[in-house]
Structure formats: structure tokens, C-alpha cells
Amino acid sequence: MQAEVRKKFDGYPEKIQPLMYQLRALVLDVAEKGGLGEVDETLKWGEPSYGVKGGSPVRMDWKPKDPEHYCLFFHCQTKLVDTFRELYAHVLTFEGNRAIVLDVRKPLPKAAIQDCVDLALRYQSIKHLPFLGR
């Protein structure tokens, strides 16, 4: 983990850090198990960002202005969040066409998030498919 990313994670409140590290581990695990290659972990717009060659970056953050939620952000000019909404509206909450909003008081909907992250990290090769191949 780069020093700037570690500093960001260390700056989250104590109760938020485990949630953010869990989300980070999930993203890295999806990339590894999917054989998607090296993950580029950086800060973009002050938020931890994860990308692989041929994918669309996934960012994550928690913000003090909305302390009960943390988010996964996706490029707003893709079909990603629209597809996630079609597939997982019964499980996930969304913000426009750019984010999945997670509740700090609820367990992470792991299977749905894993699938969404997988679709984002494979985006360039599946963007032409209906529902991104799902």
C-alpha cells in the first residue's frame, strides 16, 4: 500500500477503518481471483482508487458530512451503475450514476459488491454486452 493511501485509511475514524479495509480487501481479492493483473492503488480526488489494465477504476471513500455511509464510486460516463441498479436494486442503494452507497450499520452485501467490482474491473472487454454480460 502506498504511503499516501495508508495515510488516507489511517485518517478514517476508528469505527470506519475496518469497513474501508474490508472493502479494499474485497477489491484486491476480486482482481486476484479474476486474474486481472496488477492493481494500481492510488489516491484520485483524495479517494483510494483501484484500477487494472482494461478496466474502469473503482474508488471508495467515507466522508464526515455523511457519517452513516461509505461509498464505492464508478466512472459516471459508463453503463456500470445503471447495470448494477438493474441487477441489484433489491440489495444495494445507489447515488445517481456514479456510486453504490453502503450503510456503516449493516453488513457488507459481499456477493453483490464482488460482482459489481468484477464488472468494473473488466469493463473495457464487456462494455458492448447487454447488462455487461450478466
mmCIF file of C-alpha atoms in Angstrom:
data_model
loop_
_atom_site.group_PDB
_atom_site.id
_atom_site.type_symbol
_atom_site.label_atom_id
_atom_site.label_comp_id
_atom_site.label_asym_id
_atom_site.label_seq_id
_atom_site.Cartn_x
_atom_site.Cartn_y
_atom_site.Cartn_z
ATOM 1 C CA MET A 1 0.000 0.000 0.000
ATOM 2 C CA GLN A 2 1.383 3.389 -0.975
ATOM 3 C CA ALA A 3 2.139 5.783 1.876
ATOM 4 C CA GLU A 4 -0.478 8.309 0.702
ATOM 5 C CA VAL A 5 -3.174 5.622 0.570
ATOM 6 C CA ARG A 6 -2.192 4.282 4.006
ATOM 7 C CA LYS A 7 -2.383 7.820 5.395
ATOM 8 C CA LYS A 8 -5.907 8.147 3.994
ATOM 9 C CA PHE A 9 -7.001 4.870 5.589
ATOM 10 C CA ASP A 10 -5.342 5.805 8.886
ATOM 11 C CA GLY A 11 -7.254 9.096 8.820
ATOM 12 C CA TYR A 12 -10.668 7.434 8.873
ATOM 13 C CA PRO A 13 -12.415 7.276 12.265
ATOM 14 C CA GLU A 14 -11.678 4.137 14.264
ATOM 15 C CA LYS A 15 -15.110 2.603 13.595
ATOM 16 C CA ILE A 16 -14.828 3.279 9.839
ATOM 17 C CA GLN A 17 -11.322 1.905 9.255
ATOM 18 C CA PRO A 18 -12.340 -1.788 9.396
ATOM 19 C CA LEU A 19 -15.128 -1.152 6.868
ATOM 20 C CA MET A 20 -12.782 0.573 4.459
ATOM 21 C CA TYR A 21 -10.094 -2.104 4.838
ATOM 22 C CA GLN A 22 -12.741 -4.788 4.238
ATOM 23 C CA LEU A 23 -13.826 -3.035 1.048
ATOM 24 C CA ARG A 24 -10.193 -2.661 -0.075
ATOM 25 C CA ALA A 25 -9.534 -6.356 0.563
ATOM 26 C CA LEU A 26 -12.627 -7.283 -1.439
ATOM 27 C CA VAL A 27 -11.471 -5.234 -4.441
ATOM 28 C CA LEU A 28 -7.968 -6.707 -4.331
ATOM 29 C CA ASP A 29 -9.374 -10.219 -3.917
ATOM 30 C CA VAL A 30 -11.692 -9.834 -6.918
ATOM 31 C CA ALA A 31 -8.773 -8.690 -9.066
ATOM 32 C CA GLU A 32 -6.534 -11.526 -7.893
ATOM 33 C CA LYS A 33 -9.103 -14.315 -8.205
ATOM 34 C CA GLY A 34 -10.200 -12.989 -11.585
ATOM 35 C CA GLY A 35 -6.639 -12.990 -12.896
ATOM 36 C CA LEU A 36 -6.994 -9.330 -13.823
ATOM 37 C CA GLY A 37 -3.347 -8.418 -13.359
ATOM 38 C CA GLU A 38 -1.623 -5.870 -11.208
ATOM 39 C CA VAL A 39 -3.856 -3.460 -9.331
ATOM 40 C CA ASP A 40 -2.874 0.197 -9.428
ATOM 41 C CA GLU A 41 -3.727 1.563 -5.967
ATOM 42 C CA THR A 42 -3.545 5.354 -5.740
ATOM 43 C CA LEU A 43 -5.440 8.390 -4.499
ATOM 44 C CA LYS A 44 -7.660 10.113 -7.064
ATOM 45 C CA TRP A 45 -9.619 13.164 -5.979
ATOM 46 C CA GLY A 46 -8.385 12.357 -2.466
ATOM 47 C CA GLU A 47 -10.052 8.928 -2.519
ATOM 48 C CA PRO A 48 -8.479 5.468 -2.658
ATOM 49 C CA SER A 49 -8.684 4.296 -6.267
ATOM 50 C CA TYR A 50 -8.148 0.825 -7.735
ATOM 51 C CA GLY A 51 -7.642 0.050 -11.381
ATOM 52 C CA VAL A 52 -6.377 -2.680 -13.663
ATOM 53 C CA LYS A 53 -5.451 -2.608 -17.325
ATOM 54 C CA GLY A 54 -8.614 -2.916 -19.389
ATOM 55 C CA GLY A 55 -10.929 -1.941 -16.559
ATOM 56 C CA SER A 56 -12.716 1.080 -15.222
ATOM 57 C CA PRO A 57 -11.326 2.380 -11.913
ATOM 58 C CA VAL A 58 -13.169 1.833 -8.654
ATOM 59 C CA ARG A 59 -12.841 4.482 -5.939
ATOM 60 C CA MET A 60 -14.018 4.319 -2.340
ATOM 61 C CA ASP A 61 -14.450 6.767 0.497
ATOM 62 C CA TRP A 62 -16.216 7.751 3.696
ATOM 63 C CA LYS A 63 -16.951 11.411 4.331
ATOM 64 C CA PRO A 64 -17.732 13.158 7.625
ATOM 65 C CA LYS A 65 -20.646 15.052 6.031
ATOM 66 C CA ASP A 66 -22.496 11.703 5.732
ATOM 67 C CA PRO A 67 -21.101 9.680 8.655
ATOM 68 C CA GLU A 68 -23.511 6.733 8.385
ATOM 69 C CA HIS A 69 -22.491 5.847 4.830
ATOM 70 C CA TYR A 70 -19.444 4.955 2.785
ATOM 71 C CA CYS A 71 -19.347 4.595 -0.967
ATOM 72 C CA LEU A 72 -17.888 2.860 -3.962
ATOM 73 C CA PHE A 73 -17.558 5.257 -6.895
ATOM 74 C CA PHE A 74 -17.531 4.396 -10.583
ATOM 75 C CA HIS A 75 -16.925 6.420 -13.746
ATOM 76 C CA CYS A 76 -20.215 8.222 -14.371
ATOM 77 C CA GLN A 77 -19.963 8.001 -18.170
ATOM 78 C CA THR A 78 -20.118 4.201 -18.179
ATOM 79 C CA LYS A 79 -23.083 1.817 -18.030
ATOM 80 C CA LEU A 80 -21.795 0.397 -14.750
ATOM 81 C CA VAL A 81 -24.134 1.866 -12.139
ATOM 82 C CA ASP A 82 -27.160 1.580 -14.439
ATOM 83 C CA THR A 83 -26.357 -2.121 -14.832
ATOM 84 C CA PHE A 84 -25.776 -2.558 -11.081
ATOM 85 C CA ARG A 85 -29.174 -0.949 -10.436
ATOM 86 C CA GLU A 86 -30.878 -3.421 -12.787
ATOM 87 C CA LEU A 87 -29.130 -6.374 -11.180
ATOM 88 C CA TYR A 88 -29.071 -5.382 -7.509
ATOM 89 C CA ALA A 89 -31.722 -2.736 -6.772
ATOM 90 C CA HIS A 90 -33.172 -5.147 -4.215
ATOM 91 C CA VAL A 91 -29.836 -5.321 -2.332
ATOM 92 C CA LEU A 92 -27.908 -2.100 -2.971
ATOM 93 C CA THR A 93 -28.519 1.639 -2.707
ATOM 94 C CA PHE A 94 -27.244 3.984 -5.410
ATOM 95 C CA GLU A 95 -26.390 7.638 -5.844
ATOM 96 C CA GLY A 96 -27.125 8.765 -9.377
ATOM 97 C CA ASN A 97 -24.993 7.058 -11.998
ATOM 98 C CA ARG A 98 -21.767 7.190 -10.002
ATOM 99 C CA ALA A 99 -21.944 5.390 -6.655
ATOM 100 C CA ILE A 100 -23.039 2.469 -4.542
ATOM 101 C CA VAL A 101 -23.901 3.755 -1.076
ATOM 102 C CA LEU A 102 -23.211 1.412 1.830
ATOM 103 C CA ASP A 103 -24.554 1.735 5.374
ATOM 104 C CA VAL A 104 -21.949 1.593 8.151
ATOM 105 C CA ARG A 105 -24.516 -0.110 10.434
ATOM 106 C CA LYS A 106 -25.240 -3.021 8.073
ATOM 107 C CA PRO A 107 -23.134 -5.954 6.914
ATOM 108 C CA LEU A 108 -21.452 -5.532 3.560
ATOM 109 C CA PRO A 109 -23.560 -7.201 0.818
ATOM 110 C CA LYS A 110 -20.431 -9.060 -0.222
ATOM 111 C CA ALA A 111 -21.667 -11.119 -3.186
ATOM 112 C CA ALA A 112 -23.314 -8.144 -4.916
ATOM 113 C CA ILE A 113 -20.320 -5.875 -4.297
ATOM 114 C CA GLN A 114 -17.905 -8.522 -5.579
ATOM 115 C CA ASP A 115 -19.902 -8.827 -8.794
ATOM 116 C CA CYS A 116 -20.073 -5.042 -9.267
ATOM 117 C CA VAL A 117 -16.333 -4.659 -8.699
ATOM 118 C CA ASP A 118 -15.645 -7.522 -11.101
ATOM 119 C CA LEU A 119 -17.767 -5.869 -13.803
ATOM 120 C CA ALA A 120 -15.958 -2.545 -13.314
ATOM 121 C CA LEU A 121 -12.506 -4.107 -13.427
ATOM 122 C CA ARG A 122 -13.428 -5.949 -16.664
ATOM 123 C CA TYR A 123 -15.360 -3.052 -18.193
ATOM 124 C CA GLN A 124 -13.362 -2.468 -21.399
ATOM 125 C CA SER A 125 -13.857 -6.050 -22.573
ATOM 126 C CA ILE A 126 -17.561 -6.329 -21.664
ATOM 127 C CA LYS A 127 -18.976 -2.824 -22.222
ATOM 128 C CA HIS A 128 -20.526 -3.861 -25.550
ATOM 129 C CA LEU A 129 -22.550 -6.708 -23.970
ATOM 130 C CA PRO A 130 -26.151 -6.270 -22.773
ATOM 131 C CA PHE A 131 -26.109 -5.929 -18.961
ATOM 132 C CA LEU A 132 -22.325 -6.253 -19.254
ATOM 133 C CA GLY A 133 -22.730 -9.959 -19.796
ATOM 134 C CA ARG A 134 -24.834 -10.580 -16.706
#
